[in-house]
């Protein structure tokens, strides 16, 4: 296997390190938090763009990591008699036009059967690996994921049919 390829459950994908990172290496654990956050952001953007990842799949992976990070932070805060800011604990408000269709109007069995679990596993692995290997603090990581969640929720709310949930995520310029 070439050096620029990583394996995820027998699926070979190109290494997704951004061009700005020297020799495609993970930032060191003692590098500035901003550098580690940027590395996570750039890799998530690169992967979701390169693989035209559908909104619904990105949403499911994000929700998993938001839940994991939030539970960990809440446990630590509780243990220390502290309270987390609502910006971390609550879903951010989003602006959407009109009323979003109810989830019950979408055929869930069909939707779930259409998910590309391999692609979701790769995004999952990418996020987990960067969080673990760079030892990115959970609060800034959660804030970054909340930003993604907010953007994804707008796109999900604007979906008027089940097929639109499988449209590739649209990332704003410079995101």
XYZ file of N, CA, C and O in Angstrom:
700
model
N 0.835 -1.187 0.000
C 0.000 0.000 0.000
C 0.876 1.245 0.000
O 1.810 1.330 0.782
N 0.566 2.263 -0.789
C 1.349 3.500 -0.766
C 1.223 4.189 0.595
O 0.244 4.009 1.318
N 2.192 5.036 0.925
C 2.188 5.743 2.204
C 1.025 6.707 2.357
O 0.636 7.023 3.472
N 0.474 7.192 1.258
C -0.593 8.181 1.365
C -1.980 7.548 1.429
O -2.976 8.217 1.234
N -2.053 6.259 1.707
C -3.336 5.571 1.787
C -3.483 4.963 3.169
O -2.545 4.393 3.707
N -4.671 5.121 3.755
C -4.961 4.508 5.041
C -6.085 3.509 4.852
O -6.873 3.615 3.923
N -6.143 2.532 5.720
C -7.158 1.507 5.599
C -8.181 1.657 6.709
O -7.831 1.929 7.842
N -9.432 1.497 6.366
C -10.510 1.507 7.348
C -11.413 0.330 7.014
O -12.186 0.388 6.075
N -11.260 -0.752 7.768
C -12.061 -1.944 7.538
C -11.994 -2.418 6.083
O -13.013 -2.588 5.420
N -10.797 -2.578 5.578
C -10.554 -3.084 4.231
C -10.983 -2.133 3.117
O -11.031 -2.495 1.971
N -11.319 -0.917 3.466
C -11.640 0.082 2.462
C -10.459 1.033 2.442
O -10.089 1.598 3.457
N -9.849 1.190 1.299
C -8.677 2.036 1.207
C -9.093 3.406 0.695
O -9.715 3.520 -0.348
N -8.774 4.413 1.478
C -9.096 5.785 1.093
C -7.834 6.616 1.169
O -6.944 6.329 1.961
N -7.742 7.638 0.324
C -6.554 8.488 0.394
C -6.497 9.201 1.731
O -7.532 9.545 2.300
N -5.293 9.405 2.239
C -5.121 10.157 3.476
C -5.709 11.534 3.246
O -5.473 12.149 2.222
N -6.457 12.030 4.203
C -7.192 13.262 4.002
C -6.584 14.453 4.713
O -7.250 15.431 4.965
N -5.324 14.371 5.053
C -4.686 15.498 5.722
C -4.665 16.696 4.788
O -4.417 16.554 3.600
N -4.940 17.875 5.316
C -4.965 19.060 4.469
C -3.574 19.405 3.958
O -2.569 19.079 4.579
N -3.547 20.085 2.838
C -2.278 20.428 2.204
C -1.408 21.316 3.088
O -0.201 21.321 2.961
N -2.015 22.054 4.017
C -1.244 22.969 4.853
C -0.480 22.260 5.964
O 0.393 22.843 6.570
N -0.827 21.026 6.232
C -0.139 20.294 7.298
C 1.140 19.675 6.740
O 1.118 19.001 5.729
N 2.252 19.910 7.430
C 3.532 19.366 6.983
C 3.487 17.849 7.023
O 2.995 17.259 7.979
N 3.977 17.223 6.026
C 4.094 15.770 5.834
C 2.857 14.981 6.273
O 2.942 13.844 6.692
N 1.683 15.583 6.146
C 0.408 14.902 6.401
C 0.320 14.245 7.773
O -0.375 13.260 7.952
N 1.026 14.755 8.757
C 1.025 14.168 10.092
C -0.031 14.831 10.969
O -0.391 15.991 10.768
N -0.497 14.068 11.938
C -1.397 14.635 12.933
C -0.649 15.690 13.729
O 0.544 15.529 13.995
N -1.332 16.752 14.143
C -0.666 17.725 15.007
C -0.273 17.051 16.324
O -0.964 16.152 16.806
N 0.804 17.495 16.897
C 1.259 16.939 18.176
C 0.250 17.261 19.278
O -0.477 18.256 19.195
N 0.240 16.428 20.300
C -0.677 16.628 21.415
C -0.429 17.939 22.151
O -1.329 18.483 22.773
N 0.789 18.453 22.058
C 1.109 19.713 22.736
C 1.033 20.925 21.800
O 1.361 22.030 22.197
N 0.577 20.705 20.564
C 0.406 21.840 19.653
C -0.814 22.651 20.102
O -1.675 22.145 20.829
N -0.916 23.898 19.678
C -2.052 24.732 20.102
C -3.398 24.079 19.751
O -3.529 23.423 18.715
N -4.361 24.276 20.629
C -5.703 23.709 20.431
C -6.264 24.148 19.078
O -6.885 23.353 18.375
N -6.019 25.395 18.709
C -6.535 25.908 17.444
C -6.011 25.104 16.262
O -6.727 24.857 15.303
N -4.727 24.706 16.319
C -4.131 23.920 15.235
C -4.788 22.542 15.155
O -5.082 22.042 14.069
N -5.054 21.947 16.307
C -5.692 20.632 16.326
C -7.139 20.724 15.853
O -7.623 19.851 15.132
N -7.848 21.786 16.247
C -9.218 21.996 15.775
C -9.246 22.209 14.263
O -10.106 21.656 13.573
N -8.315 22.996 13.767
C -8.241 23.247 12.338
C -7.980 21.950 11.578
O -8.571 21.708 10.519
N -7.131 21.112 12.123
C -6.836 19.828 11.496
C -8.105 18.970 11.415
O -8.408 18.387 10.371
N -8.865 18.918 12.509
C -10.135 18.168 12.512
C -11.094 18.767 11.491
O -11.671 18.044 10.671
N -11.261 20.072 11.519
C -12.178 20.754 10.601
C -11.800 20.489 9.142
O -12.639 20.120 8.335
N -10.528 20.693 8.815
C -10.098 20.523 7.427
C -10.277 19.090 6.952
O -10.654 18.855 5.803
N -10.024 18.128 7.809
C -10.184 16.731 7.423
C -11.650 16.354 7.266
O -12.012 15.594 6.368
N -12.516 16.879 8.135
C -13.951 16.617 7.990
C -14.472 17.238 6.694
O -15.238 16.601 5.963
N -14.070 18.468 6.415
C -14.491 19.140 5.177
C -13.991 18.354 3.971
O -14.745 18.077 3.031
N -12.733 17.977 4.004
C -12.138 17.250 2.883
C -12.863 15.933 2.628
O -13.228 15.613 1.502
N -13.086 15.168 3.684
C -13.728 13.863 3.514
C -15.166 14.006 3.021
O -15.567 13.346 2.060
N -15.958 14.844 3.691
C -17.370 14.965 3.308
C -17.518 15.510 1.896
O -18.446 15.138 1.180
N -16.582 16.349 1.471
C -16.620 16.893 0.113
C -16.174 15.851 -0.907
O -16.859 15.616 -1.903
N -15.034 15.209 -0.654
C -14.491 14.225 -1.598
C -15.446 13.063 -1.834
O -15.541 12.534 -2.927
N -16.149 12.662 -0.793
C -17.024 11.503 -0.906
C -18.493 11.884 -1.034
O -19.373 11.032 -0.866
N -18.755 13.160 -1.342
C -20.130 13.645 -1.535
C -21.059 13.060 -0.472
O -22.103 12.487 -0.783
N -20.670 13.216 0.763
C -21.388 12.577 1.862
C -22.773 13.203 2.053
O -22.896 14.418 2.168
N -23.804 12.374 2.071
C -25.167 12.877 2.248
C -25.385 13.517 3.622
O -24.796 13.116 4.621
N -26.261 14.490 3.640
C -26.590 15.239 4.850
C -26.974 14.293 5.986
O -26.512 14.439 7.115
N -27.825 13.313 5.699
C -28.326 12.432 6.753
C -27.193 11.608 7.367
O -27.168 11.384 8.575
N -26.228 11.182 6.573
C -25.108 10.391 7.103
C -24.201 11.246 7.972
O -23.773 10.819 9.048
N -23.912 12.470 7.517
C -23.097 13.377 8.332
C -23.808 13.645 9.653
O -23.198 13.620 10.722
N -25.107 13.855 9.580
C -25.903 14.135 10.770
C -25.819 13.006 11.797
O -25.657 13.254 12.991
N -25.914 11.781 11.332
C -25.870 10.634 12.251
C -24.507 10.500 12.930
O -24.429 10.237 14.137
N -23.436 10.712 12.185
C -22.093 10.625 12.775
C -21.874 11.771 13.762
O -21.367 11.566 14.869
N -22.289 12.973 13.373
C -22.140 14.118 14.272
C -22.897 13.892 15.573
O -22.374 14.169 16.661
N -24.123 13.405 15.473
C -24.934 13.219 16.679
C -24.285 12.224 17.630
O -24.344 12.394 18.848
N -23.635 11.214 17.082
C -22.937 10.238 17.929
C -21.825 10.920 18.726
O -21.731 10.749 19.942
N -20.999 11.701 18.051
C -19.874 12.334 18.744
C -20.305 13.474 19.648
O -19.708 13.681 20.705
N -21.341 14.190 19.289
C -21.864 15.226 20.178
C -22.348 14.574 21.466
O -22.053 15.051 22.564
N -23.061 13.467 21.346
C -23.554 12.759 22.531
C -22.393 12.264 23.401
O -22.382 12.461 24.613
N -21.391 11.653 22.783
C -20.252 11.110 23.534
C -19.487 12.225 24.256
O -19.191 12.111 25.455
N -19.165 13.293 23.542
C -18.409 14.393 24.155
C -19.219 15.080 25.239
O -18.682 15.401 26.312
N -20.493 15.306 24.971
C -21.350 15.978 25.950
C -21.492 15.150 27.225
O -21.376 15.679 28.333
N -21.720 13.850 27.086
C -21.837 12.991 28.274
C -20.563 13.027 29.100
O -20.613 13.101 30.332
N -19.417 12.986 28.454
C -18.144 13.029 29.157
C -17.959 14.357 29.889
O -17.546 14.383 31.056
N -18.265 15.452 29.210
C -18.140 16.772 29.842
C -19.124 16.937 30.997
O -18.776 17.497 32.035
N -20.356 16.458 30.821
C -21.351 16.554 31.894
C -20.936 15.740 33.112
O -21.112 16.186 34.249
N -20.371 14.569 32.887
C -19.896 13.736 33.991
C -18.784 14.457 34.751
O -18.791 14.512 35.983
N -17.824 15.013 34.028
C -16.715 15.731 34.668
C -17.219 16.963 35.406
O -16.776 17.240 36.535
N -18.137 17.703 34.811
C -18.684 18.896 35.457
C -19.437 18.520 36.730
O -19.269 19.169 37.771
N -20.229 17.479 36.662
C -20.995 17.020 37.822
C -20.068 16.586 38.951
O -20.285 16.921 40.115
N -19.039 15.856 38.585
C -18.070 15.370 39.572
C -17.377 16.530 40.296
O -17.019 16.432 41.456
N -17.215 17.659 39.585
C -16.527 18.818 40.159
C -17.479 19.911 40.633
O -17.036 21.012 40.959
N -18.786 19.618 40.636
C -19.770 20.592 41.087
C -19.865 21.815 40.174
O -20.165 22.909 40.629
N -19.609 21.616 38.892
C -19.651 22.717 37.935
C -20.820 22.541 36.982
O -21.431 21.480 36.907
N -21.091 23.589 36.233
C -22.168 23.549 35.241
C -21.599 23.957 33.895
O -20.825 24.913 33.803
N -21.987 23.247 32.859
C -21.522 23.559 31.512
C -22.343 24.695 30.913
O -23.540 24.812 31.190
N -21.724 25.509 30.071
C -22.483 26.574 29.398
C -23.517 25.978 28.439
O -23.282 24.933 27.838
N -24.645 26.662 28.315
C -25.717 26.156 27.447
C -25.263 26.077 25.993
O -25.802 25.278 25.227
N -24.274 26.848 25.600
C -23.760 26.796 24.227
C -23.207 25.406 23.906
O -23.176 24.993 22.759
N -22.776 24.681 24.944
C -22.298 23.314 24.748
C -23.414 22.291 24.927
O -23.468 21.301 24.218
N -24.291 22.531 25.884
C -25.270 21.502 26.258
C -26.521 21.478 25.403
O -27.188 20.455 25.321
N -26.843 22.589 24.772
C -28.092 22.650 24.014
C -27.845 22.834 22.524
O -26.855 23.429 22.116
N -28.788 22.336 21.746
C -28.751 22.480 20.294
C -28.859 23.966 19.967
O -29.662 24.684 20.565
N -28.049 24.431 19.019
C -28.080 25.838 18.632
C -29.320 26.119 17.800
O -29.771 25.284 17.006
N -29.868 27.301 17.977
C -31.019 27.736 17.184
C -30.606 27.845 15.715
O -29.485 28.254 15.412
N -31.517 27.474 14.840
C -31.267 27.626 13.407
C -32.424 28.380 12.774
O -33.555 28.317 13.247
N -32.107 29.099 11.733
C -33.102 29.851 10.985
C -33.495 29.067 9.745
O -32.652 28.812 8.882
N -34.745 28.654 9.677
C -35.229 27.967 8.484
C -36.531 28.626 8.033
O -37.296 29.112 8.850
N -36.714 28.635 6.723
C -37.942 29.208 6.180
C -39.035 28.161 6.147
O -38.789 27.000 5.824
N -40.247 28.583 6.475
C -41.383 27.663 6.429
C -41.298 26.612 7.515
O -40.474 26.671 8.420
N -42.155 25.638 7.387
C -42.200 24.562 8.366
C -41.592 23.307 7.758
O -41.946 22.902 6.657
N -40.677 22.720 8.483
C -40.017 21.511 7.999
C -41.003 20.342 8.050
O -41.829 20.265 8.957
N -40.914 19.433 7.091
C -41.795 18.268 7.123
C -41.476 17.410 8.345
O -40.336 17.356 8.786
N -42.486 16.763 8.883
C -42.282 15.893 10.033
C -41.533 14.633 9.644
O -41.685 14.137 8.527
N -40.728 14.142 10.560
C -39.949 12.935 10.284
C -40.861 11.751 9.977
O -40.497 10.855 9.234
N -42.080 11.776 10.523
C -43.004 10.664 10.282
C -43.513 10.629 8.838
O -44.089 9.642 8.405
N -43.261 11.713 8.078
C -43.679 11.705 6.675
C -42.637 11.032 5.778
O -42.880 10.836 4.598
N -41.483 10.673 6.340
C -40.432 9.994 5.580
C -40.436 8.511 5.931
O -40.552 8.152 7.106
N -40.299 7.624 4.951
C -40.275 6.177 5.221
C -38.934 5.774 5.857
O -37.937 5.564 5.176
N -38.909 5.674 7.189
C -37.656 5.455 7.909
C -36.942 4.161 7.528
O -35.716 4.141 7.423
N -37.671 3.068 7.330
C -37.017 1.802 6.975
C -36.251 1.934 5.665
O -35.134 1.467 5.526
N -36.874 2.617 4.701
C -36.216 2.835 3.415
C -35.000 3.721 3.582
O -33.933 3.459 3.020
N -35.145 4.776 4.376
C -34.033 5.689 4.604
C -32.855 4.961 5.250
O -31.710 5.081 4.805
N -33.126 4.213 6.307
C -32.056 3.516 7.020
C -31.383 2.470 6.142
O -30.178 2.261 6.233
N -32.148 1.847 5.265
C -31.578 0.850 4.368
C -30.709 1.457 3.274
O -29.930 0.760 2.639
N -30.842 2.757 3.073
C -30.081 3.438 2.021
C -28.775 4.063 2.516
O -28.028 4.638 1.737
N -28.518 3.980 3.807
C -27.298 4.577 4.358
C -26.071 3.793 3.911
O -26.097 2.575 3.821
N -24.991 4.498 3.650
C -23.720 3.874 3.314
C -22.917 3.762 4.613
O -22.232 4.700 5.018
N -23.052 2.622 5.266
C -22.417 2.443 6.575
C -20.899 2.491 6.496
O -20.245 2.955 7.434
N -20.319 2.043 5.382
C -18.857 2.105 5.239
C -18.382 3.552 5.242
O -17.412 3.897 5.911
N -19.068 4.386 4.502
C -18.693 5.805 4.433
C -18.863 6.458 5.808
O -18.012 7.229 6.247
N -19.951 6.115 6.505
C -20.173 6.659 7.845
C -19.090 6.169 8.807
O -18.614 6.940 9.647
N -18.687 4.908 8.680
C -17.623 4.367 9.533
C -16.305 5.085 9.306
O -15.536 5.301 10.246
N -16.030 5.452 8.061
C -14.772 6.152 7.771
C -14.786 7.537 8.412
O -13.809 7.948 9.038
N -15.906 8.268 8.280
C -15.994 9.583 8.930
C -15.891 9.426 10.443
O -15.194 10.193 11.110
N -16.550 8.422 10.974
C -16.490 8.123 12.405
C -15.037 7.887 12.834
O -14.557 8.455 13.823
N -14.335 7.060 12.081
C -12.938 6.744 12.387
C -12.059 7.982 12.287
O -11.182 8.189 13.129
N -12.298 8.798 11.281
C -11.530 10.023 11.107
C -11.681 10.930 12.331
O -10.687 11.390 12.910
N -12.920 11.160 12.759
C -13.175 12.027 13.917
C -12.563 11.418 15.175
O -11.850 12.090 15.925
N -12.830 10.137 15.405
C -12.327 9.470 16.615
C -10.811 9.492 16.673
O -10.218 9.794 17.718
N -10.166 9.194 15.556
C -8.710 9.149 15.525
C -8.112 10.518 15.819
O -7.184 10.635 16.619
N -8.645 11.552 15.208
C -8.110 12.896 15.440
C -8.348 13.319 16.885
O -7.446 13.858 17.540
N -9.545 13.056 17.415
C -9.815 13.408 18.811
C -8.860 12.687 19.760
O -8.286 13.300 20.665
N -8.687 11.392 19.542
C -7.857 10.593 20.447
C -6.368 10.865 20.292
O -5.659 11.038 21.279
N -5.899 10.874 19.051
C -4.460 10.987 18.816
C -3.914 12.382 19.110
O -2.764 12.522 19.499
N -4.731 13.409 18.904
C -4.254 14.767 19.181
C -4.618 15.203 20.597
O -4.197 16.271 21.037
N -5.405 14.371 21.275
C -5.904 14.697 22.621
C -6.559 16.081 22.637
O -6.312 16.905 23.512
N -7.405 16.287 21.648
C -8.132 17.544 21.512
C -9.080 17.701 22.702
O -9.849 16.779 22.997
N -9.016 18.817 23.411
C -9.934 19.012 24.543
C -11.393 18.919 24.082
O -11.740 19.389 22.993
N -12.227 18.316 24.909
C -13.600 18.037 24.510
C -14.450 19.289 24.300
O -15.294 19.318 23.408
N -14.286 20.323 25.116
C -15.140 21.514 24.977
C -14.950 22.192 23.612
O -15.944 22.458 22.923
N -13.722 22.471 23.183
C -13.576 23.071 21.846
C -14.027 22.118 20.734
O -14.611 22.559 19.734
N -13.767 20.816 20.896
C -14.202 19.838 19.888
C -15.726 19.823 19.794
O -16.292 19.798 18.693
N -16.388 19.858 20.942
C -17.854 19.863 20.957
C -18.394 21.134 20.303
O -19.365 21.087 19.552
N -17.752 22.260 20.547
C -18.178 23.513 19.929
C -18.078 23.417 18.405
O -18.987 23.838 17.689
N -16.983 22.854 17.923
C -16.824 22.665 16.473
C -17.926 21.762 15.920
O -18.540 22.064 14.890
N -18.211 20.661 16.612
C -19.252 19.742 16.145
C -20.636 20.380 16.221
O -21.501 20.106 15.380
N -20.862 21.241 17.217
C -22.143 21.965 17.301
C -22.311 22.893 16.094
O -23.408 23.066 15.576
N -21.193 23.493 15.654
C -21.255 24.354 14.470
C -21.665 23.535 13.241
O -22.514 23.950 12.458
N -21.059 22.363 13.090
C -21.436 21.461 11.997
C -22.908 21.059 12.136
O -23.655 21.060 11.160
N -23.310 20.708 13.355
C -24.687 20.276 13.602
C -25.678 21.357 13.183
O -26.702 21.063 12.552
N -25.381 22.582 13.534
C -26.263 23.694 13.194
C -26.438 23.806 11.681
O -27.558 23.950 11.173
N -25.338 23.728 10.956
C -25.383 23.813 9.502
C -26.169 22.627 8.908
O -26.992 22.797 8.016
N -25.925 21.441 9.427
C -26.606 20.238 8.932
C -28.099 20.295 9.230
O -28.920 19.912 8.393
N -28.464 20.800 10.401
C -29.882 20.886 10.756
C -30.657 21.786 9.809
O -31.799 21.500 9.456
N -30.030 22.874 9.375
C -30.687 23.758 8.404
C -30.946 22.992 7.109
O -32.036 23.043 6.544
N -29.942 22.242 6.663
C -30.097 21.486 5.416
C -31.125 20.365 5.575
O -31.904 20.102 4.658
N -31.147 19.722 6.731
C -32.157 18.683 6.974
C -33.551 19.293 7.006
O -34.501 18.729 6.448
N -33.684 20.443 7.660
C -34.995 21.099 7.761
C -35.506 21.545 6.393
O -36.717 21.585 6.167
N -34.604 21.876 5.499
C -35.009 22.316 4.163
C -35.308 21.155 3.218
O -35.763 21.381 2.095
N -35.070 19.933 3.668
C -35.371 18.764 2.830
C -36.887 18.574 2.781
O -37.535 18.466 3.807
N -37.430 18.552 1.574
C -38.880 18.398 1.441
C -39.279 16.986 1.039
O -40.456 16.677 0.947
N -38.273 16.145 0.789
C -38.564 14.755 0.449
C -37.431 13.877 0.978
O -36.329 14.369 1.225
N -37.689 12.584 1.135
C -36.647 11.691 1.644
C -35.386 11.694 0.785
O -34.279 11.642 1.307
N -35.539 11.820 -0.526
C -34.386 11.817 -1.411
C -33.436 12.973 -1.140
O -32.223 12.853 -1.302
N -33.971 14.114 -0.699
C -33.132 15.275 -0.423
C -32.236 15.061 0.796
O -31.231 15.744 0.942
N -32.605 14.128 1.651
C -31.753 13.814 2.806
C -30.437 13.190 2.350
O -29.443 13.203 3.076
N -30.453 12.626 1.139
C -29.258 11.980 0.603
C -28.498 12.881 -0.370
O -27.581 12.434 -1.044
N -28.893 14.149 -0.408
C -28.125 15.118 -1.186
C -26.799 15.334 -0.466
O -26.748 15.323 0.758
N -25.730 15.560 -1.221
C -24.442 15.828 -0.568
C -24.531 17.071 0.311
O -25.227 18.028 -0.026
N -23.839 17.014 1.429
C -23.805 18.160 2.332
C -23.231 19.361 1.585
O -22.315 19.206 0.765
N -23.807 20.509 1.802
C -23.327 21.737 1.181
C -22.592 22.556 2.238
O -23.184 22.982 3.214
N -21.297 22.728 2.007
C -20.480 23.476 2.946
C -20.262 24.886 2.416
O -19.916 25.042 1.247
N -20.451 25.885 3.269
C -20.210 27.256 2.810
C -18.749 27.467 2.456
O -17.866 26.800 2.987
N -18.486 28.389 1.556
C -17.125 28.722 1.158
C -16.327 29.124 2.397
O -16.795 29.898 3.226
N -15.158 28.548 2.528
C -14.296 28.893 3.655
C -14.637 28.186 4.951
O -14.055 28.469 5.990
N -15.605 27.283 4.925
C -16.000 26.567 6.150
C -14.879 25.640 6.531
O -14.507 25.404 7.575
